[in-house]
Tab-separated table of C-alpha atoms in Angstrom:
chain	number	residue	atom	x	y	z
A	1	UNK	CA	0.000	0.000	0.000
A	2	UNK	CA	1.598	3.187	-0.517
A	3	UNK	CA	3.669	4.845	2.541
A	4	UNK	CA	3.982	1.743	4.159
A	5	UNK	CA	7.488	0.443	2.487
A	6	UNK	CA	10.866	2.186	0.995
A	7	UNK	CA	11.485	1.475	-2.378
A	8	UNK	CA	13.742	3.640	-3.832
A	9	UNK	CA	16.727	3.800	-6.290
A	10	UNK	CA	20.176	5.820	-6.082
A	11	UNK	CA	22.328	6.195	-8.866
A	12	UNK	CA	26.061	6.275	-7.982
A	13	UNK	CA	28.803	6.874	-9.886
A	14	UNK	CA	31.561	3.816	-9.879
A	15	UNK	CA	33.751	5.365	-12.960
A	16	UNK	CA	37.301	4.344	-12.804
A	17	UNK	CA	36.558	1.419	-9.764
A	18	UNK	CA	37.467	-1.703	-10.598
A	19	UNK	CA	35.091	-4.613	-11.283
A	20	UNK	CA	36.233	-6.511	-8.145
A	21	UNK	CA	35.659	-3.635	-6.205
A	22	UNK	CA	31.938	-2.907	-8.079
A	23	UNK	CA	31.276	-6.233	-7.114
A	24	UNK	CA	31.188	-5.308	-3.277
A	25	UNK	CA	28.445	-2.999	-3.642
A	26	UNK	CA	25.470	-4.990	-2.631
A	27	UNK	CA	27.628	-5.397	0.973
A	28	UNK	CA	27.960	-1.662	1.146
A	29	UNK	CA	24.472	-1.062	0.619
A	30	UNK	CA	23.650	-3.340	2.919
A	31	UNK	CA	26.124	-1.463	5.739
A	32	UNK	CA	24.777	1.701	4.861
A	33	UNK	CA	21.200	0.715	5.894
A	34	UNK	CA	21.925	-1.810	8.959
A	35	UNK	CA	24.006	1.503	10.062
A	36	UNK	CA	20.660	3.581	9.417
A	37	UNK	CA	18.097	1.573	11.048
A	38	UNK	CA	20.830	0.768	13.896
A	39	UNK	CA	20.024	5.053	14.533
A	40	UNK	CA	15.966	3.886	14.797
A	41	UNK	CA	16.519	1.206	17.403
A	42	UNK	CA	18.921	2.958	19.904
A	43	UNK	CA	16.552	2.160	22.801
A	44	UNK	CA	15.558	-1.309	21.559
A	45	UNK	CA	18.659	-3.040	22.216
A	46	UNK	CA	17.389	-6.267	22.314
A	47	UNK	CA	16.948	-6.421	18.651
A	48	UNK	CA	20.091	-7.660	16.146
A	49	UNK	CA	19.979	-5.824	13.025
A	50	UNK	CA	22.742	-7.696	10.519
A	51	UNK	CA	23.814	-8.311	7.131
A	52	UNK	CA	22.608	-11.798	5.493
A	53	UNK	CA	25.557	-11.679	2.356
A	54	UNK	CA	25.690	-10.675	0.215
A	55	UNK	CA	22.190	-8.290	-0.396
A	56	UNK	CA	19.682	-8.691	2.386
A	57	UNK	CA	18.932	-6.962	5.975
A	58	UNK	CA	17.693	-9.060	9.192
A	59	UNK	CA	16.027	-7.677	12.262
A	60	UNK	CA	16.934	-10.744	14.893
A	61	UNK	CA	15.851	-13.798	12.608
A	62	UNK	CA	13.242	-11.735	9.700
A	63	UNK	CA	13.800	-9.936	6.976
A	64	UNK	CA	13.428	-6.221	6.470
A	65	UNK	CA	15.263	-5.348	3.249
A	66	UNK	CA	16.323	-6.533	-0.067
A	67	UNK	CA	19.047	-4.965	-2.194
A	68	UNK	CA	19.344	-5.161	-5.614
A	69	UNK	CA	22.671	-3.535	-7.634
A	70	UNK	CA	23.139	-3.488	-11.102
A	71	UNK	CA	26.129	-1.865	-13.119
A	72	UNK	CA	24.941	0.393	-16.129
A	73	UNK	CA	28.720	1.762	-17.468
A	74	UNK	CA	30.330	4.107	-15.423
A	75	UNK	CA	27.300	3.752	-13.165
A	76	UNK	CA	25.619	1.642	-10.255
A	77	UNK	CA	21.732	1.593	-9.790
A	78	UNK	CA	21.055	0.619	-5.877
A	79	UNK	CA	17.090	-0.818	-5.538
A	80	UNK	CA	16.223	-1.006	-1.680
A	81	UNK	CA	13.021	-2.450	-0.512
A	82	UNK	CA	12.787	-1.558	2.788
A	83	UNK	CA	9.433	-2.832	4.998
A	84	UNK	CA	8.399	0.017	7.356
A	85	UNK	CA	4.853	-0.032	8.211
A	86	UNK	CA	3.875	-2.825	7.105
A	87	UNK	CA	2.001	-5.042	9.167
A	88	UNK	CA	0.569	-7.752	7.113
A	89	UNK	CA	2.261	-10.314	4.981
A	90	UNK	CA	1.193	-13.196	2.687
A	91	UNK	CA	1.097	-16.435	4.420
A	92	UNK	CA	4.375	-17.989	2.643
A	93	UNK	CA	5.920	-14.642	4.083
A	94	UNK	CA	4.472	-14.233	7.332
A	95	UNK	CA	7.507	-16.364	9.755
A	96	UNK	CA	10.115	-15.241	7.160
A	97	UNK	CA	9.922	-11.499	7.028
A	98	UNK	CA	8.769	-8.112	9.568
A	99	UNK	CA	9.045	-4.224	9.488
A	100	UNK	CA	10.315	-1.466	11.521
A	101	UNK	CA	6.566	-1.322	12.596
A	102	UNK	CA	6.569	-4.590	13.509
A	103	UNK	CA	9.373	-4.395	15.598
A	104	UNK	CA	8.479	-1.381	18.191
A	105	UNK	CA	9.501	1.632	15.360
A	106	UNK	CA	6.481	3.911	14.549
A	107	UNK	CA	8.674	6.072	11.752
A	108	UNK	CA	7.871	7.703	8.215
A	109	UNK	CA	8.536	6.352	5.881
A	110	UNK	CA	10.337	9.753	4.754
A	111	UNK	CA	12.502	9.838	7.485
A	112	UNK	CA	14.036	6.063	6.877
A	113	UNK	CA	14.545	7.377	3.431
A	114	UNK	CA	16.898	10.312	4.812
A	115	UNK	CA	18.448	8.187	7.148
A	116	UNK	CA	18.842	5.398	4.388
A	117	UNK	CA	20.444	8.461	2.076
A	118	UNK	CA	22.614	10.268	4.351
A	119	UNK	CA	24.155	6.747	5.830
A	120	UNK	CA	24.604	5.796	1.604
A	121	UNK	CA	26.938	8.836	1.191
A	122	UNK	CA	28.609	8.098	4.064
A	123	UNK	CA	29.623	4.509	3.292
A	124	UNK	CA	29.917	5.569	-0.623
A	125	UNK	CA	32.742	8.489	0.307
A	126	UNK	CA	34.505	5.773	2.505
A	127	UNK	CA	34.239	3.047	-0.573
A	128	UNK	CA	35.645	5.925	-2.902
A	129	UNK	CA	38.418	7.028	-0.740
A	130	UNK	CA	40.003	3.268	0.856
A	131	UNK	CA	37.583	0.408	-0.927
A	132	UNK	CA	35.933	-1.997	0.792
A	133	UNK	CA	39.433	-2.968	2.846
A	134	UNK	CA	37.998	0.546	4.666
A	135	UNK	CA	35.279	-0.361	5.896
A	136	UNK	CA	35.546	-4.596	5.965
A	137	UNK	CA	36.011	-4.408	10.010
A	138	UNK	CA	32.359	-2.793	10.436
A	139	UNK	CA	31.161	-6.038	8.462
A	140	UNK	CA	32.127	-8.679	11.667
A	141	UNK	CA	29.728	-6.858	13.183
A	142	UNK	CA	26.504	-7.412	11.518
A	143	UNK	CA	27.448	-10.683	9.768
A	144	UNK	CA	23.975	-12.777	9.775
A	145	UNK	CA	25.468	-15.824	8.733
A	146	UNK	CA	29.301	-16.043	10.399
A	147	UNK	CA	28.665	-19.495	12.478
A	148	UNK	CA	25.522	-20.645	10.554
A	149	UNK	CA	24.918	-24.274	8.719
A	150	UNK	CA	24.805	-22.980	5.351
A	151	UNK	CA	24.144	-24.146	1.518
A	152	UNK	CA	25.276	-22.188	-0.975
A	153	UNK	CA	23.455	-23.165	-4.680
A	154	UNK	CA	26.027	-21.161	-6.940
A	155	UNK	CA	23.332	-21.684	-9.864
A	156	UNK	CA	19.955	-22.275	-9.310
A	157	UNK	CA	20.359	-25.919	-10.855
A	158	UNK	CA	23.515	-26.321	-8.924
A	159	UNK	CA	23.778	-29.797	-8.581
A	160	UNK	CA	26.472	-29.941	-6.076
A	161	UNK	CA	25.758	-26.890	-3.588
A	162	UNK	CA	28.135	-25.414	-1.064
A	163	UNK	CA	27.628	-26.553	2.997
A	164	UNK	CA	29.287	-25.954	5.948
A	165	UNK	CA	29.604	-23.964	8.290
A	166	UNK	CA	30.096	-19.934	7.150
A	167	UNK	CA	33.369	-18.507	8.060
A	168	UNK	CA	31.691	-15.032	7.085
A	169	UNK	CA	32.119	-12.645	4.941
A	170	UNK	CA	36.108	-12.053	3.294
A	171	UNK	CA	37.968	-9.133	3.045
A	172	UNK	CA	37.576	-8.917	-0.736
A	173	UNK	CA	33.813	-9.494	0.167
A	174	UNK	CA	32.969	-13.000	-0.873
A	175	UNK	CA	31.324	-15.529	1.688
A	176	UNK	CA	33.806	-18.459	2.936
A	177	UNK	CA	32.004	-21.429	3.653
A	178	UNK	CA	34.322	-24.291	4.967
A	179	UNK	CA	36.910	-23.248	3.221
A	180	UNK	CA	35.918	-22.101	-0.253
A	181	UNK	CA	35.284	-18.763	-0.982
A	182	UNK	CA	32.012	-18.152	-2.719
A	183	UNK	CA	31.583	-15.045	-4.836
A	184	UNK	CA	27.649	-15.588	-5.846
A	185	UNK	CA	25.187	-17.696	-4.957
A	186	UNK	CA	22.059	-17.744	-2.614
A	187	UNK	CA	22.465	-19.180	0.898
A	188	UNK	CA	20.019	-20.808	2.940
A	189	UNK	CA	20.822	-21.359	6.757
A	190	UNK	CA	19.841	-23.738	9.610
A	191	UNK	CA	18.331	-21.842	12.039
């Protein structure tokens, strides 16, 4: 329903950044709003607010926000989803994902947006100025799956998926699982 959810797009300019380093942008996305919401929940300390690699944002064991980057030239379109009133999900959806509502924060949607923005630029001007090797410590922190059962389907056909348990996420921001480094794929976790 409209003003119940984020969903918003930022263009960002990734000109002379190499395609390794493109490559890390979901992750910084992903900082830049854990870091924004982390702002919303000061008093609610109980909740964890982390990073699932390499695209998605938790509160405790739920969803909250998908990320989406794609690379257009010398460019980088960000998609976030981000659920913040909303209060009712389908049924398939309903144990899997919540909302800043749903988790004690009565906010505009507007003012997640700012937040969401200002939190961005921050990250991006770090990015720009030392890579992701700048801001890779900040990542331990909000790492959803460091310690998890994982499997890891690298194609969605993948006939001989990835498991064991995540080491977390690298320093040139791919996921290590046992020990091999995965650079895409989508991970499911044992609870």
């Amino acid at each position: 329903r409209p003003g119940e959810n984020l969903l918003m797009s930022v263009v960002l300019d990734v000109a002379g950044i190499s395609p390794a380093e493109v490559a890390t942008f979901p992750l910084l996305a992903g900082l830049s709003v854990v870091k924004s919401l982390s702002s919303f929940f000061i008093l609610h300390s109980s909740f964890f607010i982390s990073l699932k690699w390499p695209n998605d944002v938790y509160i405790d064991s739920r969803k909250v926000c998908g990320i989406l980057c794609e690379r257009h030239g010398d460019r980088i379109v960000v998609g976030i989803g981000l659920n913040v009133r909303q209060c009712e999900f389908p049924e398939e959806l309903k144990e899997k994902a919540t909302s800043l509502m749903l988790s004690g924060i009565d906010v505009r949607v507007e003012d997640v947006m700012n937040k969401v923005l200002a939190s961005l630029a921050e990250v991006y001007g770090a990015w720009r100025r030392g890579g992701f090797a700048a801001l890779y410590p900040e990542f331990a922190e909000i790492d959803f799956l460091k310690g998890r059962e994982v499997t890891v389907m690298r194609t969605d056909d993948d006939a001989s998926p990835v498991r064991g348990i995540c080491g977390g996420i690298s320093s040139d921001g791919s996921l290590l699982v046992g020990s091999e480094l995965i650079y895409a794929g989508e991970v499911r976790w044992s609870p």
